[in-house]
mmCIF file of C-alpha atoms and ligand atoms in Angstrom:
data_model
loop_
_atom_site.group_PDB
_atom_site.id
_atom_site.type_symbol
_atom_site.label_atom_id
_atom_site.label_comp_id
_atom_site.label_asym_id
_atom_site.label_seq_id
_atom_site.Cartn_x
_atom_site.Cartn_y
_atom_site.Cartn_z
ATOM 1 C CA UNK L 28 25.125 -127.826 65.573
ATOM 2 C CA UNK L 29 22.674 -126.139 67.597
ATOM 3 C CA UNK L 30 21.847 -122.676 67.165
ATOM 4 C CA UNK L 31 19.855 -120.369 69.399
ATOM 5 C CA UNK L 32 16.527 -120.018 67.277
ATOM 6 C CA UNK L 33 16.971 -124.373 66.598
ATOM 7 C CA UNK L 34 13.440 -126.084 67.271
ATOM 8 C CA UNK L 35 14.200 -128.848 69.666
ATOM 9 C CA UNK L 36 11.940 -131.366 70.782
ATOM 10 C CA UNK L 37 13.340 -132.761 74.492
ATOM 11 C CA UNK L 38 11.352 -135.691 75.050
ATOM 12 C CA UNK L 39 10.696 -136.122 78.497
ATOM 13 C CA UNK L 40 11.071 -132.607 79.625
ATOM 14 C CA UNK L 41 9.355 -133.099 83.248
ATOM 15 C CA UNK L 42 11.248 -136.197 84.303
ATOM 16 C CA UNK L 43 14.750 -136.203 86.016
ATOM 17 C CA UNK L 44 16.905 -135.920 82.748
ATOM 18 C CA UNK L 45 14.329 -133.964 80.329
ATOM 19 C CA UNK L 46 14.138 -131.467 82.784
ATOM 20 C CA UNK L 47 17.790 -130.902 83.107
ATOM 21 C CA UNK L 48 18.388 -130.774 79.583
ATOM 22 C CA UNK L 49 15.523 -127.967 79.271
ATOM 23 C CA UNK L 50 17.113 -126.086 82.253
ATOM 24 C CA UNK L 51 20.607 -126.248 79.860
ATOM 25 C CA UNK L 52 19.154 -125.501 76.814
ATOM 26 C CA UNK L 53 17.651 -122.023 78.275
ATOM 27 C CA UNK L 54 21.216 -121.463 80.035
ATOM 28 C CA UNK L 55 22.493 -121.830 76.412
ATOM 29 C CA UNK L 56 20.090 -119.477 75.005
ATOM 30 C CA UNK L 57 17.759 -121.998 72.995
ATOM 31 C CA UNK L 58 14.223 -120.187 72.858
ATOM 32 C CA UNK L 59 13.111 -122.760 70.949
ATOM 33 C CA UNK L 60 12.008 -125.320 72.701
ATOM 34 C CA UNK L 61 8.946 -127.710 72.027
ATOM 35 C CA UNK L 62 8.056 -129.791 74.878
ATOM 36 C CA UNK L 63 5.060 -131.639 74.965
ATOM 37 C CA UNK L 64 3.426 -133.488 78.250
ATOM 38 C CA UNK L 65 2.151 -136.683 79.058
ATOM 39 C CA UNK L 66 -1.500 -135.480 78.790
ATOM 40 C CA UNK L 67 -0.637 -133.365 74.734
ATOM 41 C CA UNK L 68 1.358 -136.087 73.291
ATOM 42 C CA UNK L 69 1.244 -140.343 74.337
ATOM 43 C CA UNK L 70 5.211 -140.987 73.411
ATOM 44 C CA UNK L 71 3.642 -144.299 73.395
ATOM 45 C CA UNK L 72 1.362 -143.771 70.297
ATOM 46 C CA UNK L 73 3.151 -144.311 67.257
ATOM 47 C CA UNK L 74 0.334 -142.196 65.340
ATOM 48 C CA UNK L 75 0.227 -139.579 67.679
ATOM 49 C CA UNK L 76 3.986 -138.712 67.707
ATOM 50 C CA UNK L 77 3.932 -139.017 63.890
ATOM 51 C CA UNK L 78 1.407 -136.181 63.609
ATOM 52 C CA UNK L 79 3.532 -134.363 66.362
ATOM 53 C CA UNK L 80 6.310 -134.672 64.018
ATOM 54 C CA UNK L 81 4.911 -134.086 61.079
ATOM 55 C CA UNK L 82 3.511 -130.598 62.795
ATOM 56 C CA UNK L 83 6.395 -128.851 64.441
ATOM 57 C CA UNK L 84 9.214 -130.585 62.870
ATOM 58 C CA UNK L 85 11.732 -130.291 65.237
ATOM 59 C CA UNK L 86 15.472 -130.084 64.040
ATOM 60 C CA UNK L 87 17.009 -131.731 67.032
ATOM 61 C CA UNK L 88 15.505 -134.464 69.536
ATOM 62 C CA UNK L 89 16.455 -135.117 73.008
ATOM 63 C CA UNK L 90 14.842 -138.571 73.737
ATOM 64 C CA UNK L 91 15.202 -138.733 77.050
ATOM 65 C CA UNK L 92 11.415 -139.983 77.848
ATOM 66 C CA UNK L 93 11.661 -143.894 79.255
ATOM 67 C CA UNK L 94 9.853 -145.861 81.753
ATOM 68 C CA UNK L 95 12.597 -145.576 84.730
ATOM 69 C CA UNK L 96 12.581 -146.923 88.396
ATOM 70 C CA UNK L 97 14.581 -148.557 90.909
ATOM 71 C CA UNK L 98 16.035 -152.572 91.338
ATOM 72 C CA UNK L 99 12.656 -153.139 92.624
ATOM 73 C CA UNK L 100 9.978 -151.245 90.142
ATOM 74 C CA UNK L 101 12.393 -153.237 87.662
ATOM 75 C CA UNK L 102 11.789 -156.906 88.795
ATOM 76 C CA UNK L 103 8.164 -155.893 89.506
ATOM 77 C CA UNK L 104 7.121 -154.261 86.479
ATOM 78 C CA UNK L 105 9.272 -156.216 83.350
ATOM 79 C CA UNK L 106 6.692 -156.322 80.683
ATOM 80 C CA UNK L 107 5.940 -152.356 80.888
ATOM 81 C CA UNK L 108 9.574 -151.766 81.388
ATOM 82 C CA UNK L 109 10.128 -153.588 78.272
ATOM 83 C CA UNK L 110 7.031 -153.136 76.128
ATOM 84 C CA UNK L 111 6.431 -149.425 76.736
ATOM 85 C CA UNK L 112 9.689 -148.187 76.055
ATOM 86 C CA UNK L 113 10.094 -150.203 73.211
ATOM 87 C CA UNK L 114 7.409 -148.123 71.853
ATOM 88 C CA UNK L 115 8.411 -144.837 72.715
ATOM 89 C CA UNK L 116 11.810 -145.332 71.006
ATOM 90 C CA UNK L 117 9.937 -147.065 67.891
ATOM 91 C CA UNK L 118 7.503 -144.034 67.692
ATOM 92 C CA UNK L 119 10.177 -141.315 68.432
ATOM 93 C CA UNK L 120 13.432 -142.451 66.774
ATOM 94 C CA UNK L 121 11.275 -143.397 63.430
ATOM 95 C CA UNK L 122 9.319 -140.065 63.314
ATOM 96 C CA UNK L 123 12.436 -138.076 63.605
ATOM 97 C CA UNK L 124 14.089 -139.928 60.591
ATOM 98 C CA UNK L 125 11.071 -139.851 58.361
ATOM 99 C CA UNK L 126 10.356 -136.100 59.263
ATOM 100 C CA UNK L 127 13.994 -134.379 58.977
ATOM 101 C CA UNK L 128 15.076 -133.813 62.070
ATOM 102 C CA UNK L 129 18.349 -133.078 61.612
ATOM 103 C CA UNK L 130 20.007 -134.862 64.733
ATOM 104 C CA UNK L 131 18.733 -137.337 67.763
ATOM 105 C CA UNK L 132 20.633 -138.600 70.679
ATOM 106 C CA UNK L 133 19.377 -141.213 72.580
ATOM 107 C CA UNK L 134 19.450 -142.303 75.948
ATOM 108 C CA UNK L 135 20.727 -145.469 77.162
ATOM 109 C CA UNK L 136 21.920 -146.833 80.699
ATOM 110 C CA UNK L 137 24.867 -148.280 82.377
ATOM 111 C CA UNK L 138 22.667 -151.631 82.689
ATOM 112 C CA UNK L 139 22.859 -152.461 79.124
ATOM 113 C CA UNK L 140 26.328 -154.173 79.318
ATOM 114 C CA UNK L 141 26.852 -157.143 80.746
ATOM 115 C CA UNK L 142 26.613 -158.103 84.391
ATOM 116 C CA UNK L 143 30.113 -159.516 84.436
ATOM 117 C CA UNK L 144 31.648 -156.964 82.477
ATOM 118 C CA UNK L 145 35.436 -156.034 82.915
ATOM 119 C CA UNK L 146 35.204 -152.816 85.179
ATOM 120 C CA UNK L 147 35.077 -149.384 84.704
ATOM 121 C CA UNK L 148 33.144 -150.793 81.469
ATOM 122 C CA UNK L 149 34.442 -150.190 77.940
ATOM 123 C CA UNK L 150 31.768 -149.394 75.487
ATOM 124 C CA UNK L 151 32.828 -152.039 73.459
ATOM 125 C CA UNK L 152 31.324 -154.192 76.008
ATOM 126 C CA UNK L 153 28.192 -153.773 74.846
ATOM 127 C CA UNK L 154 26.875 -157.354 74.149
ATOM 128 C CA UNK L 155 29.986 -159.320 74.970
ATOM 129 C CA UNK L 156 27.815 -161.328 77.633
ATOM 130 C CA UNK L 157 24.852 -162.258 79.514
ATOM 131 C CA UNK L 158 22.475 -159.208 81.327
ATOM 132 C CA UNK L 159 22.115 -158.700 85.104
ATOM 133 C CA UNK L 160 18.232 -160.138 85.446
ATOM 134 C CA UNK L 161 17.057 -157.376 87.904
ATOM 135 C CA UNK L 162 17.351 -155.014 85.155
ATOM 136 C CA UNK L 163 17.157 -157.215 81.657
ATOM 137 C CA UNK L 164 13.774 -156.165 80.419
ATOM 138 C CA UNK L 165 14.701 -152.422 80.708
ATOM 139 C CA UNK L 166 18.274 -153.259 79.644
ATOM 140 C CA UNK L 167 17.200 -155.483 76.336
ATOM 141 C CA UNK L 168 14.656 -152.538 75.434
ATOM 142 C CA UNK L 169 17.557 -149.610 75.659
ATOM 143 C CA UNK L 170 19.582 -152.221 73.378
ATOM 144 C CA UNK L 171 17.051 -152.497 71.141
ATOM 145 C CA UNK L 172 16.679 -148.421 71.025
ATOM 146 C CA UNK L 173 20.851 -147.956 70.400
ATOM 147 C CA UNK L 174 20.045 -150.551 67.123
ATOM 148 C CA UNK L 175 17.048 -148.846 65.926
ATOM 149 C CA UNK L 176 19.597 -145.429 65.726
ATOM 150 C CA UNK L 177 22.605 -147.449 64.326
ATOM 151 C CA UNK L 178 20.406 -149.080 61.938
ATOM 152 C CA UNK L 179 18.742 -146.116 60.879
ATOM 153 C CA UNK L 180 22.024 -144.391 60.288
ATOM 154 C CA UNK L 181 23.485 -147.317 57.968
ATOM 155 C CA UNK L 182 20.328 -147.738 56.265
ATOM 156 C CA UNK L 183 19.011 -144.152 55.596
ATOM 157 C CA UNK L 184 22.301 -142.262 56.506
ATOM 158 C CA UNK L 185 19.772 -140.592 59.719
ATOM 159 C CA UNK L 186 22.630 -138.995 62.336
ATOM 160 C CA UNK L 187 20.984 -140.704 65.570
ATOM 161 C CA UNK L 188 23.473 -141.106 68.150
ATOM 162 C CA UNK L 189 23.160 -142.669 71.539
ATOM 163 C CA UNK L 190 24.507 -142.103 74.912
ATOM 164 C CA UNK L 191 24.984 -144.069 77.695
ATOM 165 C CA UNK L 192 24.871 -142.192 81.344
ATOM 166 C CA UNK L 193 25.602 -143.835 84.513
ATOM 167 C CA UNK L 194 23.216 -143.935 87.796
ATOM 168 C CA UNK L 195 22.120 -140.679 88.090
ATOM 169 C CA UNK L 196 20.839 -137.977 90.514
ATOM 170 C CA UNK L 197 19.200 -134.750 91.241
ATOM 171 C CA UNK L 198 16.310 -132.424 91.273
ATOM 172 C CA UNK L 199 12.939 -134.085 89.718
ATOM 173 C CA UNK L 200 13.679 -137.441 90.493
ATOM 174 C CA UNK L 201 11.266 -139.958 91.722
ATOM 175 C CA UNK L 202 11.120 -140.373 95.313
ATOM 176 C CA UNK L 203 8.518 -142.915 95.314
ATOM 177 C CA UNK L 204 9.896 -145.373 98.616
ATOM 178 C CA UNK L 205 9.458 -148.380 96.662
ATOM 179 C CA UNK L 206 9.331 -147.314 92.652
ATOM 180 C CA UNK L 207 12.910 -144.900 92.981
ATOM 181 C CA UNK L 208 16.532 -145.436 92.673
ATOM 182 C CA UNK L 209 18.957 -145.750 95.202
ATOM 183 C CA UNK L 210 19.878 -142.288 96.027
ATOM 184 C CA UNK L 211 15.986 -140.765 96.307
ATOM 185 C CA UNK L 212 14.919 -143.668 98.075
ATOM 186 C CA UNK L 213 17.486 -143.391 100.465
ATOM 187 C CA UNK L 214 17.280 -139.742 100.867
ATOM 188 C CA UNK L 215 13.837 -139.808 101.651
ATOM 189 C CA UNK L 216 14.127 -143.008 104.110
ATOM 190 C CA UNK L 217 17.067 -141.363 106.077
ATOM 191 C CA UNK L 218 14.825 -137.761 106.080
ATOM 192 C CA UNK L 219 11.892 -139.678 107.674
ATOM 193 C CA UNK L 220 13.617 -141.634 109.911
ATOM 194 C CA UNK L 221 15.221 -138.654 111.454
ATOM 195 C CA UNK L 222 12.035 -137.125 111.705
ATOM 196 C CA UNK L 223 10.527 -139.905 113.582
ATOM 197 C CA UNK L 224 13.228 -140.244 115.644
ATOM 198 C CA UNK L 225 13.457 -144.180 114.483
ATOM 199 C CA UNK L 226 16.232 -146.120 115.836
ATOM 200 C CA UNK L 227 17.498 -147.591 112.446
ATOM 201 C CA UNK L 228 17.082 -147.022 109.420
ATOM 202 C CA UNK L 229 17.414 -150.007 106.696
ATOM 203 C CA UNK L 230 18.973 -150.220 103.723
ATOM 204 C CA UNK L 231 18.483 -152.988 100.636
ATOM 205 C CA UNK L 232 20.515 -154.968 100.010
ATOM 206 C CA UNK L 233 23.928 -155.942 101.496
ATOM 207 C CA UNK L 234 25.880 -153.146 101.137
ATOM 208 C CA UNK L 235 28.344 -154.089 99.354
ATOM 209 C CA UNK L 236 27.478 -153.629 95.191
ATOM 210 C CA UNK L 237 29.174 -150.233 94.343
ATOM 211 C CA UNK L 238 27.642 -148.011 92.116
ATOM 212 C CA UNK L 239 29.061 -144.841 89.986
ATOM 213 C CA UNK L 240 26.427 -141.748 90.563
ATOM 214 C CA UNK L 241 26.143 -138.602 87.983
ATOM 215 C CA UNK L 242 24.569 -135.325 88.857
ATOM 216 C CA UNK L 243 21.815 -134.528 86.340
ATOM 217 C CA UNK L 244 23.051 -131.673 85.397
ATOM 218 C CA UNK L 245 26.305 -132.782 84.597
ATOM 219 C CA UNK L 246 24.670 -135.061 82.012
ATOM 220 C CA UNK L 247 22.481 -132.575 80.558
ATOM 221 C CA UNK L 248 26.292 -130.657 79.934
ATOM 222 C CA UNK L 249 27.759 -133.953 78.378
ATOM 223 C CA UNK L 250 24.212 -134.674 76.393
ATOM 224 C CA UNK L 251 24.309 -130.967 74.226
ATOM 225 C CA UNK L 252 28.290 -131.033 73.689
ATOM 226 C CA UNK L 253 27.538 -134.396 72.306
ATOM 227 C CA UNK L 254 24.346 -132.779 70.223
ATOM 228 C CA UNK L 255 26.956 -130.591 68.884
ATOM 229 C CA UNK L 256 30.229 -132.309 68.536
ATOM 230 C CA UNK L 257 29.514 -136.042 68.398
ATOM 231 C CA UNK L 258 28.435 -137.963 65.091
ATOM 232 C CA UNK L 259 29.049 -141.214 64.657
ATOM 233 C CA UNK L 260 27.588 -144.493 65.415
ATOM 234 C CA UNK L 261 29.129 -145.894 68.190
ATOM 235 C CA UNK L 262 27.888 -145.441 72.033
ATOM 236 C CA UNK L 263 29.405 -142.939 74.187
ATOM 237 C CA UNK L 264 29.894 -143.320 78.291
ATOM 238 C CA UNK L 265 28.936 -141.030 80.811
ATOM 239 C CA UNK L 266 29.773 -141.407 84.170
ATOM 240 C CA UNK L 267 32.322 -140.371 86.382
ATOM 241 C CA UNK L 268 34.390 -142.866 86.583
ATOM 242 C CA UNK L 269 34.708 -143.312 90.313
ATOM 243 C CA UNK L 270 31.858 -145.473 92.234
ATOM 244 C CA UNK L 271 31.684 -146.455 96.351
ATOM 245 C CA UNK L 272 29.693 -148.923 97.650
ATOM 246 C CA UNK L 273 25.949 -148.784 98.980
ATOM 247 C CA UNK L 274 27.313 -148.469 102.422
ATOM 248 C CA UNK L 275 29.168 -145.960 101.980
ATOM 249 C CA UNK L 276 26.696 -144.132 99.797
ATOM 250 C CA UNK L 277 24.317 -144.984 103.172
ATOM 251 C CA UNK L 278 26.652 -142.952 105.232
ATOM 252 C CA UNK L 279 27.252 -140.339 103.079
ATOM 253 C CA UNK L 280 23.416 -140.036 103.076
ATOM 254 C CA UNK L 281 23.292 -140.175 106.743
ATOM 255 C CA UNK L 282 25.467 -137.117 107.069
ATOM 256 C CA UNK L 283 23.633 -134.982 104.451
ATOM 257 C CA UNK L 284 20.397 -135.433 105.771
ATOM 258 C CA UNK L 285 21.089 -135.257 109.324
ATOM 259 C CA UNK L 286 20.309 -138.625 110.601
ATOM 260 C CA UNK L 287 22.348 -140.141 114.005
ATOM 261 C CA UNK L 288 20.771 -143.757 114.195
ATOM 262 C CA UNK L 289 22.095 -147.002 113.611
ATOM 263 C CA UNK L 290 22.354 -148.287 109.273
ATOM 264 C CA UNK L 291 20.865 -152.124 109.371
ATOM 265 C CA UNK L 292 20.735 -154.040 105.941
ATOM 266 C CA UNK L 293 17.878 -156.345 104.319
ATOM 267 C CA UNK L 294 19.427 -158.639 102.846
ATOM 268 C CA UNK L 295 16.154 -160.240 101.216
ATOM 269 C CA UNK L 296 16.076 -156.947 98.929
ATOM 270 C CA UNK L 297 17.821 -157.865 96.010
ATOM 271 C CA UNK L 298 21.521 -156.439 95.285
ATOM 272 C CA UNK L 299 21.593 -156.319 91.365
ATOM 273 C CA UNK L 300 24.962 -155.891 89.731
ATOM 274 C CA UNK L 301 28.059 -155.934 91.749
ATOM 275 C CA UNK L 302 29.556 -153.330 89.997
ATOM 276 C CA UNK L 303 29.295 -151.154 86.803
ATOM 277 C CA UNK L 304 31.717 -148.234 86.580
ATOM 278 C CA UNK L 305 31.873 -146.685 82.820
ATOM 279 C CA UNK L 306 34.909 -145.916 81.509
ATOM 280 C CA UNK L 307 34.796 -142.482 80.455
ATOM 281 C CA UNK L 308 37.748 -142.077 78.321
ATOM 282 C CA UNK L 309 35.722 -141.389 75.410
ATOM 283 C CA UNK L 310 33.832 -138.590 76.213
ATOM 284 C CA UNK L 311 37.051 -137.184 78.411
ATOM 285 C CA UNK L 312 38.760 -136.859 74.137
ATOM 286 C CA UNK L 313 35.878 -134.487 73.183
ATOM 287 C CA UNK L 314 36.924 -132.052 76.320
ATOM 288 C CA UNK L 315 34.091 -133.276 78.950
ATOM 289 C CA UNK L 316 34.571 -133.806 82.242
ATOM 290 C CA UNK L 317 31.909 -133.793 85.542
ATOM 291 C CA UNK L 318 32.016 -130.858 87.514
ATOM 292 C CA UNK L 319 29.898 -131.695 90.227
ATOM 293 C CA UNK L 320 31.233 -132.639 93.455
ATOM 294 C CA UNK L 321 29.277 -135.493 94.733
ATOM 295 C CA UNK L 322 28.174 -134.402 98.745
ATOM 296 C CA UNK L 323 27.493 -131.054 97.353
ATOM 297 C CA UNK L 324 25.024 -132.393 94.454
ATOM 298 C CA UNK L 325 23.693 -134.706 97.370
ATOM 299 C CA UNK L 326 22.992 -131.420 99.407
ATOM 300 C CA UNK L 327 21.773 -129.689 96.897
ATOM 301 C CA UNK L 328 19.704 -133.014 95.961
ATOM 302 C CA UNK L 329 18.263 -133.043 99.357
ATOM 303 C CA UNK L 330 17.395 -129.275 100.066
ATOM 304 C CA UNK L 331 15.032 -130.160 96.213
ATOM 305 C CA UNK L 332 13.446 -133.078 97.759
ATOM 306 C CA UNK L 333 12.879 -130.389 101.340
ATOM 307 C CA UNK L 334 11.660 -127.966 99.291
ATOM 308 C CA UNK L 335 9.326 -130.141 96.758
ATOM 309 C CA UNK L 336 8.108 -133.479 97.579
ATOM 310 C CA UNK L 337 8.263 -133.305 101.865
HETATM 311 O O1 GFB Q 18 19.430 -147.539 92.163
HETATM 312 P P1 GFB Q 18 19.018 -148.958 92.131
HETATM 313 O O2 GFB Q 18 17.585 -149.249 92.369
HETATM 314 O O3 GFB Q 18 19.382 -149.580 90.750
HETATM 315 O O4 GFB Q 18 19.823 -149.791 93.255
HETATM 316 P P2 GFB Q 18 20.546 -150.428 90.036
HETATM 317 C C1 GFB Q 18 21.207 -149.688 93.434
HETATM 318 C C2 GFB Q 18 21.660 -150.500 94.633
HETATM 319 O O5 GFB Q 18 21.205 -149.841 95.829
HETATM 320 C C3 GFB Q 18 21.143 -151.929 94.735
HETATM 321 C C4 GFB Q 18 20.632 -150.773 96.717
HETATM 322 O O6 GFB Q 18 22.187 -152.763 95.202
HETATM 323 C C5 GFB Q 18 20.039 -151.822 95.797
HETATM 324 O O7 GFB Q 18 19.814 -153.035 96.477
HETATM 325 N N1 GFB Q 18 19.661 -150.060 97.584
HETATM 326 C C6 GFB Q 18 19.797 -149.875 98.918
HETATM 327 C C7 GFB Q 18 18.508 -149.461 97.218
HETATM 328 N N2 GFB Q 18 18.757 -149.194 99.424
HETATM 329 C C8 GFB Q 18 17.936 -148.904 98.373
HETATM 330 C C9 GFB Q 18 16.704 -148.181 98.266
HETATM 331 O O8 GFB Q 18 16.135 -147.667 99.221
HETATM 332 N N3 GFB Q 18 16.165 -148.075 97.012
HETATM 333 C C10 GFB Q 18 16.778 -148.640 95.911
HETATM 334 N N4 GFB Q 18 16.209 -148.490 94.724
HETATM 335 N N5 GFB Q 18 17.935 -149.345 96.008
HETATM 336 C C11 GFB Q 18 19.201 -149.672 87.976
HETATM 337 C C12 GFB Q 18 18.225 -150.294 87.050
HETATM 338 O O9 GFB Q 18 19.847 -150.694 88.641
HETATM 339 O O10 GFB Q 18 20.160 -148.913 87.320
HETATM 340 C C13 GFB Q 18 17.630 -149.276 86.189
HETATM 341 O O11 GFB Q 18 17.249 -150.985 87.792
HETATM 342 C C14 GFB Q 18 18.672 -148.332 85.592
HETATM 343 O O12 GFB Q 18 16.953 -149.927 85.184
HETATM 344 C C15 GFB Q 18 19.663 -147.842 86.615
HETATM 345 O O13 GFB Q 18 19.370 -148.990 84.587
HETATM 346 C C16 GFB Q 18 20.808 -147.048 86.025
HETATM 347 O O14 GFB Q 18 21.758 -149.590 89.884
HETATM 348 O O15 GFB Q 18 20.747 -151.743 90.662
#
């Protein structure tokens, strides 16, 4: 259980889900908080998280540090998206179990079940079939992650636990055109083609794979109850529980940032999964629930990206 003066480590604590779990933690009342950036600490080096460890022994770790991007930075980029986060979980989960911490949870990703899964997705889905390809190098690495924590717990009884959140949103995110995920890139298309005064705007894909969308800060609320409440070795869902398709996401992003033009569609930009809803009874049992309303994150979403990255 956390408690106010707890050292914990939140790895990842500038990126999209890092950040939000910082922002909760100092809502909460947690002082102690040891974050380290890219430029202190290489997540990647094995040696140089050990020491890190070894040094501030933290009590509770967020690992929430990844190599993350979009359909596209995912097809592009497989060996990094594989081989670096590999190592940040090896380097991370392992230092944390030989050092004491006292409790980890880990972050997976809706993409690690399998592309023809029976929807909204169960978590005992995990494995039961073959990967979506866009996503399978990122996907096979987050497995590999949930089996380094469940084997660590059988084998040296370390309380690891791992969590596994939906497409998600919010402030901090990546709004690289080509690198981000659906909802930045978007945003930041629509924003630009309304300040051009463009015609059309397009759209990847062909509209029609739906996809389930969490406000960051909703997950950084689900990620500390399950810090706190959650112990056992099985993966835990979190999502909504309610998806819409990418054209109705595109006119829902339309709306919120203003734009009038036409919505076209490439349809030589890949789609990726049809559909991967999480069933989030699980999580619902331990008194969770999002409170975010989805146009008003969006807003709220957009009025960030205004503010920070224009
Ligand atoms: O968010 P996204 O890149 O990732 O794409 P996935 C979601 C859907 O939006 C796909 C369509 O069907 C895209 O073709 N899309 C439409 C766009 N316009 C755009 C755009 O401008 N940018 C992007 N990026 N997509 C990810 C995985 O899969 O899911 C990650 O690649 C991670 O590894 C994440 O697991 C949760 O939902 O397809």
């Amino acid at each position: 259980m956390l408690k106010p003066e707890s050292r914990i480590f939140v790895a990842g604590h500038r990126g999209l889900v890092g950040s939000a779990i910082s922002r909760r933690l100092r809502e909460l009342g947690h002082g102690a908080l040891l974050e380290a950036g890219r430029e202190a600490l290489d997540l990647t080096d094995a040696v140089a998280v050990s020491d890190f460890f070894e040094k501030e022994r933290p009590e509770f770790v967020f690992l929430a540090a990844a190599k993350v991007g979009g359909i596209l930075a995912n097809s592009t980029y497989p060996a990094e998206f594989l081989a670096q986060n590999l190592r940040i979980q090896d380097a991370v989960i392992t230092a944390a179990m030989r050092n004491g911490t006292e409790k980890l949870v880990f972050l997976g990703s809706s993409c690690i079940y399998p592309r023809d899964a029976v929807q909204p997705i169960t978590e005992d889905q995990l494995l039961a079939g073959p990967l979506e390809p866009t996503n399978q190098w990122y996907a096979i690495a987050k497995i590999a992650g949930i089996k380094l924590v469940q084997a660590y717990r059988q084998q040296h009884d370390f309380a690891g636990i791992a969590a596994m959140p939906t497409n998600l949103y919010g402030p901090n995110d990546n709004f690289d055109p080509e690198g981000s995920h659906v909802i930045p890139g978007m945003l930041r298309r629509f924003h630009e083609a309304k300040l051009s005064g463009a015609p059309s705007v397009t759209v990847w894909g062909s509209g029609t794979p739906k996809r389930e969308f969490l406000h960051v800060d909703d997950l950084a609320d689900a990620l500390v109850l399950l810090m706190n409440r959650y112990d056992n070795s099985e993966i835990i869902n979190v999502g909504t529980g309610e998806d819409i398709t990418i054209a109705e996401l595109a006119q829902i992003v339309a709306e919120v940032t203003g734009y009038a033009g036409e919505i076209a569609f490439d349809t030589s930009k890949p789609d990726g999964a049809p559909r991967k809803v999480l069933n989030i009874d699980k999580i619902r049992a331990l008194g969770w629930q999002p409170k975010i309303d989805f146009r008003t994150g969006l807003a709220e979403t957009y009025r960030w990206y205004c503010d920070h990255v224009d």
